[in-house]
Coordinates of C-alpha atoms in Angstrom, one line a residue:
M1 CA 16.8 -13.0 1.2
S2 CA 15.0 -16.0 3.0
K3 CA 11.9 -13.7 3.4
V4 CA 10.0 -11.8 0.8
N5 CA 8.5 -8.5 2.6
V6 CA 5.7 -7.3 1.1
G7 CA 3.6 -3.7 1.2
M8 CA 0.2 -4.1 0.1
I9 CA -1.1 -1.1 -1.5
G10 CA -5.2 -0.9 -1.5
C11 CA -6.6 -2.9 1.2
G12 CA -10.3 -3.3 -0.4
G13 CA -12.4 -6.3 -1.8
I14 CA -9.3 -7.9 -4.2
A15 CA -6.7 -7.6 -1.3
M16 CA -8.5 -9.0 1.3
G17 CA -10.6 -11.7 -0.9
K18 CA -7.2 -13.0 -2.7
H19 CA -4.0 -11.4 -2.4
L20 CA -3.8 -11.1 1.3
P21 CA -5.2 -14.8 2.1
A22 CA -2.8 -16.1 -0.4
L23 CA 0.3 -14.9 0.8
A24 CA -0.6 -15.9 4.0
K25 CA -0.2 -19.5 2.8
I26 CA 3.4 -18.7 1.6
P27 CA 6.2 -19.0 4.4
E28 CA 8.7 -17.2 2.5
A29 CA 6.4 -14.2 2.4
Q30 CA 5.2 -11.5 5.2
V31 CA 3.2 -8.4 4.6
V32 CA 4.8 -5.5 6.5
A33 CA 3.1 -2.4 5.5
F34 CA -0.2 -1.2 4.3
F35 CA -1.8 1.6 2.7
D36 CA -5.3 2.6 1.9
V37 CA -7.3 5.7 1.1
A38 CA -9.6 4.5 3.7
P39 CA -7.3 4.3 7.0
D40 CA -9.6 1.8 8.6
R41 CA -9.3 -0.6 6.0
A42 CA -5.4 -0.7 6.1
Q43 CA -5.6 -1.1 9.6
E44 CA -8.0 -3.9 9.7
A45 CA -6.0 -5.5 7.0
K46 CA -2.7 -5.2 9.2
E47 CA -4.5 -6.8 12.4
K48 CA -5.7 -9.7 10.0
Y49 CA -2.6 -10.3 7.8
G50 CA 0.2 -8.3 8.9
T51 CA 3.4 -9.3 11.1
P52 CA 3.5 -8.3 14.8
D53 CA 5.5 -5.2 13.7
A54 CA 3.7 -4.5 10.3
R55 CA 2.8 -0.9 9.7
T56 CA 0.2 1.3 8.2
Y57 CA 0.9 4.3 6.2
S58 CA -1.1 7.4 5.3
E59 CA 0.8 8.2 1.9
V60 CA 2.1 5.7 -1.0
G61 CA 4.9 7.4 -1.0
E62 CA 5.8 6.8 2.8
L63 CA 5.5 3.0 2.1
L64 CA 7.3 3.0 -0.9
N65 CA 10.4 4.8 1.0
D66 CA 10.1 1.8 3.7
P67 CA 13.6 0.2 3.3
D68 CA 12.3 -2.6 4.8
V69 CA 9.6 -3.4 1.8
H70 CA 10.9 -5.5 -1.3
V71 CA 7.7 -5.8 -2.8
V72 CA 4.3 -4.2 -3.3
H73 CA 1.2 -5.5 -4.5
V74 CA -1.0 -2.5 -6.3
C75 CA -4.8 -3.4 -5.7
T76 CA -6.3 0.2 -6.5
P77 CA -8.8 1.2 -8.9
N78 CA -7.4 1.0 -12.4
D79 CA -6.7 4.6 -12.9
T80 CA -3.8 4.4 -10.7
H81 CA -2.2 1.0 -11.4
A82 CA 0.3 2.8 -14.0
E83 CA 1.1 5.5 -11.6
I84 CA 1.5 3.6 -8.6
S85 CA 3.4 0.8 -10.4
I86 CA 5.9 3.1 -11.7
A87 CA 6.5 4.6 -8.7
A88 CA 7.2 1.6 -6.9
L89 CA 9.7 0.2 -9.6
E90 CA 11.5 3.6 -9.1
A91 CA 11.8 3.4 -5.7
G92 CA 13.2 0.1 -6.1
K93 CA 10.4 -2.5 -5.5
H94 CA 9.3 -5.4 -7.6
V95 CA 5.9 -4.9 -8.4
M96 CA 2.7 -7.4 -8.4
C97 CA -0.3 -5.4 -9.7
E98 CA -3.6 -6.4 -10.3
K99 CA -5.6 -6.5 -13.5
P100 CA -6.1 -4.9 -15.7
M101 CA -2.4 -3.7 -16.0
A102 CA -3.5 -0.2 -16.7
K103 CA -6.0 2.1 -17.8
T104 CA -4.6 2.7 -20.8
A105 CA -1.9 1.2 -23.2
E106 CA 0.0 4.2 -22.8
G107 CA 0.3 3.5 -19.2
A108 CA 0.9 -0.4 -19.7
R109 CA 3.7 0.7 -21.8
K110 CA 5.5 3.1 -19.4
M111 CA 5.1 0.2 -16.9
V112 CA 7.1 -1.8 -18.9
E113 CA 10.1 1.1 -19.7
T114 CA 10.3 1.5 -16.2
A115 CA 10.6 -2.1 -14.9
E116 CA 13.3 -2.7 -17.9
R117 CA 15.0 0.7 -16.9
T118 CA 15.1 -0.4 -13.1
G119 CA 15.9 -3.8 -13.5
R120 CA 13.0 -4.8 -10.9
K121 CA 10.1 -7.4 -11.8
L122 CA 6.7 -6.7 -12.7
S123 CA 4.2 -9.1 -13.0
I124 CA 0.1 -8.6 -13.6
A125 CA -2.1 -10.6 -11.5
Y126 CA -3.9 -12.7 -14.1
Q127 CA -4.1 -16.0 -11.5
N128 CA -6.2 -18.0 -14.1
R129 CA -2.8 -19.1 -15.6
H130 CA -2.4 -20.9 -12.4
R131 CA -5.5 -23.4 -12.7
A132 CA -4.8 -26.9 -12.7
D133 CA -6.6 -27.3 -16.3
S134 CA -4.8 -24.4 -17.2
L135 CA -1.8 -25.7 -16.6
W136 CA -2.2 -29.2 -18.2
L137 CA -3.4 -27.4 -21.1
H138 CA -0.8 -24.6 -21.5
K139 CA 2.0 -27.8 -21.3
A140 CA -0.1 -29.6 -24.1
C141 CA 0.2 -26.5 -26.0
R142 CA 3.7 -25.8 -25.8
A143 CA 4.5 -29.6 -26.5
G144 CA 2.8 -29.0 -29.9
E145 CA -0.2 -31.6 -29.3
L146 CA -2.5 -29.2 -30.7
G147 CA -0.4 -28.4 -33.7
E148 CA -0.7 -24.9 -35.0
I149 CA -3.1 -23.3 -33.2
Y150 CA -5.1 -21.0 -35.9
L151 CA -8.4 -20.5 -34.3
A152 CA -9.0 -19.4 -30.5
K153 CA -12.2 -18.3 -28.6
A154 CA -11.6 -16.0 -25.2
H155 CA -15.1 -16.8 -23.3
A156 CA -16.1 -14.3 -20.6
I157 CA -19.9 -14.0 -20.3
R158 CA -22.2 -13.6 -17.2
R159 CA -25.7 -13.8 -17.6
R160 CA -26.4 -11.5 -14.8
A161 CA -23.1 -10.7 -12.4
V162 CA -22.6 -7.1 -12.6
P163 CA -20.2 -6.0 -9.9
T164 CA -22.1 -2.9 -8.2
W165 CA -19.3 -1.7 -5.4
G166 CA -16.4 0.2 -5.6
A167 CA -15.4 1.9 -9.2
F168 CA -16.7 -0.7 -11.3
L169 CA -19.4 1.3 -13.1
D170 CA -17.2 4.3 -13.2
V171 CA -15.6 4.8 -16.6
E172 CA -12.7 7.6 -15.4
K173 CA -11.4 5.1 -12.7
Q174 CA -11.6 2.0 -14.7
G175 CA -11.5 3.1 -18.3
G176 CA -14.2 0.5 -19.4
G177 CA -16.6 -2.3 -18.0
A178 CA -16.7 -5.9 -18.9
L179 CA -14.1 -6.0 -21.4
I180 CA -11.4 -4.7 -19.1
D181 CA -12.5 -6.5 -16.0
I182 CA -13.0 -10.2 -17.0
G183 CA -12.3 -10.2 -20.9
T184 CA -8.7 -9.4 -19.9
H185 CA -8.5 -12.5 -18.1
A186 CA -9.9 -14.4 -21.4
L187 CA -7.6 -13.1 -23.6
D188 CA -4.6 -13.2 -21.5
L189 CA -5.2 -17.1 -21.1
T190 CA -5.9 -17.2 -24.7
L191 CA -2.7 -15.5 -25.8
W192 CA -0.7 -17.5 -23.6
M193 CA -2.0 -20.9 -24.8
M194 CA -1.1 -20.0 -28.6
D195 CA 2.1 -18.2 -27.4
N196 CA 1.1 -15.2 -29.8
Y197 CA 1.5 -11.8 -29.1
E198 CA 1.5 -10.4 -32.5
P199 CA -2.1 -8.6 -33.0
K200 CA -2.4 -7.4 -36.6
T201 CA -6.2 -6.0 -36.6
V202 CA -8.9 -5.6 -33.9
L203 CA -12.3 -5.0 -34.9
G204 CA -14.5 -4.5 -31.9
T205 CA -18.2 -3.7 -30.6
S206 CA -19.4 -2.5 -27.3
Y207 CA -23.1 -2.3 -26.0
R208 CA -24.4 -0.7 -22.8
K209 CA -27.7 -2.3 -23.4
L210 CA -29.0 -4.1 -20.0
G211 CA -26.8 -1.5 -18.1
E212 CA -29.4 1.3 -18.9
Q213 CA -32.3 -1.0 -17.7
G214 CA -31.1 -2.2 -13.9
S215 CA -31.8 -5.6 -12.8
E216 CA -33.4 -7.3 -10.0
A217 CA -31.9 -10.5 -10.7
N218 CA -28.5 -9.2 -10.6
M219 CA -26.0 -11.4 -8.5
W220 CA -25.0 -8.3 -6.2
G221 CA -28.4 -6.2 -6.5
S222 CA -29.4 -3.6 -9.2
W223 CA -27.5 -0.8 -10.0
D224 CA -28.4 3.1 -10.8
P225 CA -28.4 3.1 -14.8
A226 CA -27.4 6.9 -14.1
K227 CA -24.2 5.8 -12.8
F228 CA -23.4 2.9 -15.2
T229 CA -21.0 4.4 -17.5
V230 CA -18.9 1.6 -18.6
E231 CA -20.1 -0.9 -21.3
D232 CA -22.2 -4.1 -20.3
S233 CA -20.6 -6.5 -23.0
A234 CA -18.1 -6.0 -25.6
F235 CA -17.0 -8.6 -28.3
A236 CA -14.1 -8.3 -31.2
M237 CA -12.5 -10.2 -33.7
I238 CA -8.6 -10.1 -33.5
T239 CA -6.4 -11.6 -36.5
M240 CA -2.7 -12.1 -35.6
K241 CA 0.3 -11.4 -37.7
N242 CA 0.9 -15.1 -38.3
G243 CA -2.8 -15.3 -39.8
A244 CA -4.5 -16.7 -36.6
T245 CA -7.9 -15.3 -35.6
V246 CA -8.9 -14.8 -31.8
W247 CA -12.9 -14.6 -31.3
L248 CA -13.3 -12.3 -28.0
E249 CA -16.7 -12.2 -26.2
S250 CA -17.3 -10.5 -22.8
S251 CA -20.4 -9.7 -21.0
W252 CA -21.4 -9.0 -17.2
A253 CA -25.0 -9.1 -18.3
L254 CA -26.3 -10.6 -21.5
N255 CA -29.4 -12.5 -22.3
T256 CA -27.6 -15.8 -22.9
L257 CA -27.7 -19.6 -21.8
D258 CA -24.0 -19.8 -22.9
V259 CA -22.2 -18.7 -19.5
D260 CA -18.5 -19.2 -19.4
E261 CA -15.9 -17.1 -17.3
A262 CA -12.1 -17.2 -18.2
K263 CA -11.8 -20.2 -20.3
V264 CA -10.7 -20.6 -23.7
S265 CA -11.7 -23.0 -26.8
L266 CA -8.7 -23.8 -29.4
S267 CA -8.6 -25.2 -32.8
G268 CA -5.3 -26.7 -34.0
T269 CA -3.8 -28.4 -36.8
K270 CA -3.4 -31.6 -34.8
A271 CA -6.4 -31.2 -32.5
G272 CA -9.0 -28.8 -30.8
A273 CA -9.3 -28.2 -26.8
D274 CA -12.0 -26.2 -25.0
M275 CA -13.0 -25.8 -21.1
K276 CA -16.6 -25.5 -21.8
K277 CA -17.3 -28.7 -19.5
G278 CA -14.4 -29.7 -18.0
L279 CA -11.3 -29.9 -20.3
R280 CA -11.5 -31.4 -23.1
I281 CA -9.2 -32.3 -26.3
N282 CA -10.9 -33.5 -29.5
G283 CA -9.4 -34.8 -32.8
E284 CA -9.2 -37.4 -35.4
E285 CA -7.4 -41.2 -34.5
H286 CA -7.3 -44.2 -36.7
G287 CA -10.1 -43.0 -39.0
M288 CA -12.5 -41.8 -36.1
L289 CA -13.6 -38.4 -34.3
Y290 CA -12.4 -38.5 -30.7
T291 CA -13.2 -36.2 -27.7
R292 CA -11.1 -37.1 -24.5
E293 CA -12.4 -35.2 -21.2
I294 CA -9.4 -34.6 -19.0
Q295 CA -10.0 -35.7 -15.2
M296 CA -7.7 -33.3 -12.6
T297 CA -7.9 -36.2 -10.1
G298 CA -4.4 -35.3 -8.1
Y299 CA -1.7 -37.4 -7.3
A300 CA -3.0 -40.6 -6.8
D301 CA 0.1 -42.7 -5.4
W302 CA 0.0 -39.9 -2.6
G303 CA -3.8 -39.9 -2.0
G304 CA -3.6 -36.1 -2.5
S305 CA -5.1 -33.7 -5.0
V306 CA -3.9 -31.5 -7.6
P307 CA -3.3 -27.9 -6.0
N308 CA -5.9 -25.8 -7.6
D309 CA -6.2 -22.3 -5.7
P310 CA -4.9 -20.4 -8.3
A311 CA -4.4 -17.4 -6.3
E312 CA -1.9 -19.3 -3.8
N313 CA -0.5 -20.9 -6.9
E314 CA 0.1 -17.3 -8.1
A315 CA 1.3 -15.8 -5.2
R316 CA 3.6 -19.0 -4.7
A317 CA 5.2 -18.9 -8.2
W318 CA 5.6 -14.6 -7.7
I319 CA 7.6 -14.9 -4.6
N320 CA 9.6 -17.9 -6.1
A321 CA 10.7 -15.4 -9.0
I322 CA 11.9 -12.9 -6.9
L323 CA 13.7 -15.5 -4.2
N324 CA 15.4 -17.2 -7.1
D325 CA 15.7 -14.2 -9.9
Q326 CA 13.5 -15.9 -12.3
E327 CA 11.2 -14.5 -14.9
P328 CA 7.8 -14.3 -13.8
V329 CA 5.0 -16.6 -15.2
V330 CA 3.0 -13.6 -16.2
T331 CA 5.5 -10.9 -18.0
A332 CA 5.1 -7.4 -18.5
K333 CA 5.0 -7.5 -22.2
Q334 CA 2.8 -10.1 -22.2
A335 CA 0.0 -8.3 -20.4
M336 CA 1.0 -4.9 -22.3
V337 CA 0.0 -6.7 -25.3
V338 CA -3.4 -7.6 -23.9
Q339 CA -4.0 -3.8 -23.0
E340 CA -3.2 -2.4 -26.0
I341 CA -5.6 -5.3 -27.8
L342 CA -8.5 -4.2 -25.4
E343 CA -7.6 -0.4 -25.8
A344 CA -8.2 -1.0 -29.6
V345 CA -11.0 -3.0 -29.2
Y346 CA -12.5 0.2 -27.5
E347 CA -11.3 2.3 -30.2
S348 CA -12.9 0.1 -32.7
A349 CA -16.2 0.2 -31.2
K350 CA -16.1 3.7 -30.8
K351 CA -15.1 4.4 -34.3
G352 CA -16.9 1.7 -36.1
Q353 CA -14.0 0.6 -37.9
A354 CA -11.1 -1.9 -37.7
I355 CA -7.6 -0.6 -35.9
S356 CA -4.5 -2.0 -37.4
F357 CA -1.3 -2.5 -35.5
S358 CA 1.8 -1.2 -36.9

């Protein structure tokens, strides 16, 4: 197979703003089929990104029955991620599903089981792993340069950036707010750096304080507090089975100046690292404390720069994994653990007590 034929399920903002433009840059990929609950969106996506003979479908099942489609990208509301992904896997398609993996941990576990049973590839769209700074730091972590990472902080803090379109504020469709939307990126990035997917306990809190007020200063305009049924902020302390601690912070709206999104801070036995002001490494050397700023300056000999379009890098790695029969960068089991922790945060916040993993 020299070309991977992609079917796009859901042609809204994330498909048109990320997946389709990224796939268009990959010569080995072509989008041949489109579905959306709004037919005009599917038609628009086909006209802009489809092959000359691309089709639009009025039902998801029709697209999944198309033998010409090798891969589907699931870009729909969270409550349909598991259902559509499982149906696609059963139909023999490889699946790239937008984050979060599912609305529930049970849905995520069923997705993993189906992928393993069918032998199809399943990955989740955590594109922040593909940033240049993330890739550099991940290599440093795997090389042991930080030593044992026993404390990590996952940062996903916005001051006023509540998404006011689509289903983002609908708890029934999304399963949650800031935590499941942007906190999931920070948590995925953190666990990947630590290479630690064995949680022990989760103690979480969630709030809908500013969400009940509305905000004229919001990036995408004010929202209707009566329709704001998700949390605006959530926080958690996660202990891992090996004794490590992860602090997770997420918000769409918070009165703070400490704003960071999809970033991590790591403390290890040999050194520390953070993405707070660029990528920085800190530690002790020759009796002195040091801070090193890592500059992503590119390939000097070629006069080029480090490729740092995470969406394009994600798409390229995904298509290569299919063509070369390799494990995706984001494995389904890794994403499942992220989903289980997110659900534990919500459960802990609701019950007012820590949640233990068996």
